[in-house]
């Protein structure tokens, strides 16, 4: 049986959640929740469903978590130096 997962910005604490989708009923079963340093406004997975990516509008940060075969997002993928989310400069001035 193929298990599908839903990842959501919950708006609560912790702000990222993962759910298993029951193939027969469509019901959601909570699997895991992940604490991050912001309130995600956008989340997605990579094309291979191996990584959960999110962005946080007010902080201007992004983050990446690995996803295991059971739908559990793991610890944040570490950056080149300290593993904290990265701030991106869009090149647009803030008004």
Short mmCIF file of C-alpha atoms in Angstrom, two decimals:
data_model
loop_
_atom_site.label_atom_id
_atom_site.label_comp_id
_atom_site.label_asym_id
_atom_site.label_seq_id
_atom_site.Cartn_x
_atom_site.Cartn_y
_atom_site.Cartn_z
CA UNK A 1 0.00 0.00 0.00
CA UNK A 2 1.33 3.42 -0.97
CA UNK A 3 1.30 5.85 1.94
CA UNK A 4 0.96 9.51 1.12
CA UNK A 5 1.87 12.36 3.42
CA UNK A 6 0.67 15.90 3.92
CA UNK A 7 2.97 18.58 5.32
CA UNK A 8 1.39 21.73 6.70
CA UNK A 9 2.26 25.06 8.25
CA UNK A 10 -0.04 24.64 11.24
CA UNK A 11 0.01 28.17 12.62
CA UNK A 12 0.49 26.65 16.06
CA UNK A 13 3.35 25.35 18.12
CA UNK A 14 5.31 23.67 16.67
CA UNK A 15 4.57 25.36 13.37
CA UNK A 16 5.32 22.51 10.90
CA UNK A 17 3.31 19.30 10.96
CA UNK A 18 3.32 16.04 9.02
CA UNK A 19 0.31 13.79 8.56
CA UNK A 20 -0.30 10.38 6.99
CA UNK A 21 -3.25 10.32 4.58
CA UNK A 22 -5.52 7.27 4.95
CA UNK A 23 -5.90 5.94 1.40
CA UNK A 24 -9.43 4.62 2.02
CA UNK A 25 -11.05 7.49 3.91
CA UNK A 26 -8.76 10.44 3.26
CA UNK A 27 -8.50 11.03 7.00
CA UNK A 28 -5.33 12.59 8.35
CA UNK A 29 -3.29 10.95 11.08
CA UNK A 30 -0.77 13.26 12.81
CA UNK A 31 2.76 11.88 12.57
CA UNK A 32 5.16 14.53 13.76
CA UNK A 33 5.57 18.24 14.34
CA UNK A 34 8.74 20.26 13.93
CA UNK A 35 9.77 23.37 15.83
CA UNK A 36 11.41 26.06 13.72
CA UNK A 37 12.52 29.61 14.55
CA UNK A 38 9.76 31.34 12.58
CA UNK A 39 6.18 31.08 11.33
CA UNK A 40 6.37 29.43 7.88
CA UNK A 41 4.21 31.00 5.20
CA UNK A 42 5.14 28.62 2.38
CA UNK A 43 6.12 24.95 2.43
CA UNK A 44 6.81 22.40 -0.26
CA UNK A 45 8.75 19.21 -0.86
CA UNK A 46 11.49 18.62 -3.40
CA UNK A 47 10.49 16.56 -6.49
CA UNK A 48 11.72 13.33 -4.85
CA UNK A 49 9.82 14.00 -1.57
CA UNK A 50 13.06 13.69 0.40
CA UNK A 51 13.18 17.25 1.74
CA UNK A 52 10.67 19.64 3.29
CA UNK A 53 11.39 23.24 2.34
CA UNK A 54 9.83 26.29 3.96
CA UNK A 55 10.09 30.06 3.93
CA UNK A 56 9.21 32.64 6.54
CA UNK A 57 8.02 35.95 5.15
CA UNK A 58 8.55 38.30 8.10
CA UNK A 59 12.03 36.97 8.90
CA UNK A 60 13.09 36.52 5.28
CA UNK A 61 14.45 33.06 6.03
CA UNK A 62 14.26 29.63 4.44
CA UNK A 63 14.81 26.19 5.90
CA UNK A 64 15.19 22.60 4.77
CA UNK A 65 14.47 19.39 6.70
CA UNK A 66 15.06 15.85 5.50
CA UNK A 67 12.00 13.56 5.35
CA UNK A 68 12.38 9.90 6.29
CA UNK A 69 10.42 7.02 4.71
CA UNK A 70 7.79 7.21 7.48
CA UNK A 71 6.99 10.88 6.78
CA UNK A 72 8.96 12.28 9.70
CA UNK A 73 10.70 15.58 9.01
CA UNK A 74 14.06 15.38 10.73
CA UNK A 75 16.47 17.97 12.01
CA UNK A 76 17.21 21.00 9.86
CA UNK A 77 19.79 20.39 7.18
CA UNK A 78 22.95 22.14 8.19
CA UNK A 79 24.27 25.04 6.19
CA UNK A 80 27.86 25.69 5.36
CA UNK A 81 28.61 26.98 8.83
CA UNK A 82 25.98 26.84 11.58
CA UNK A 83 22.77 25.18 10.39
CA UNK A 84 20.58 28.25 10.96
CA UNK A 85 18.02 29.34 8.35
CA UNK A 86 19.46 31.65 5.74
CA UNK A 87 18.34 35.20 5.01
CA UNK A 88 18.06 35.95 1.32
CA UNK A 89 18.39 39.42 -0.14
CA UNK A 90 15.85 39.71 -2.93
CA UNK A 91 17.48 42.90 -4.18
CA UNK A 92 14.22 44.80 -3.69
CA UNK A 93 14.11 47.71 -1.31
CA UNK A 94 11.63 47.52 1.54
CA UNK A 95 8.99 50.24 1.59
#
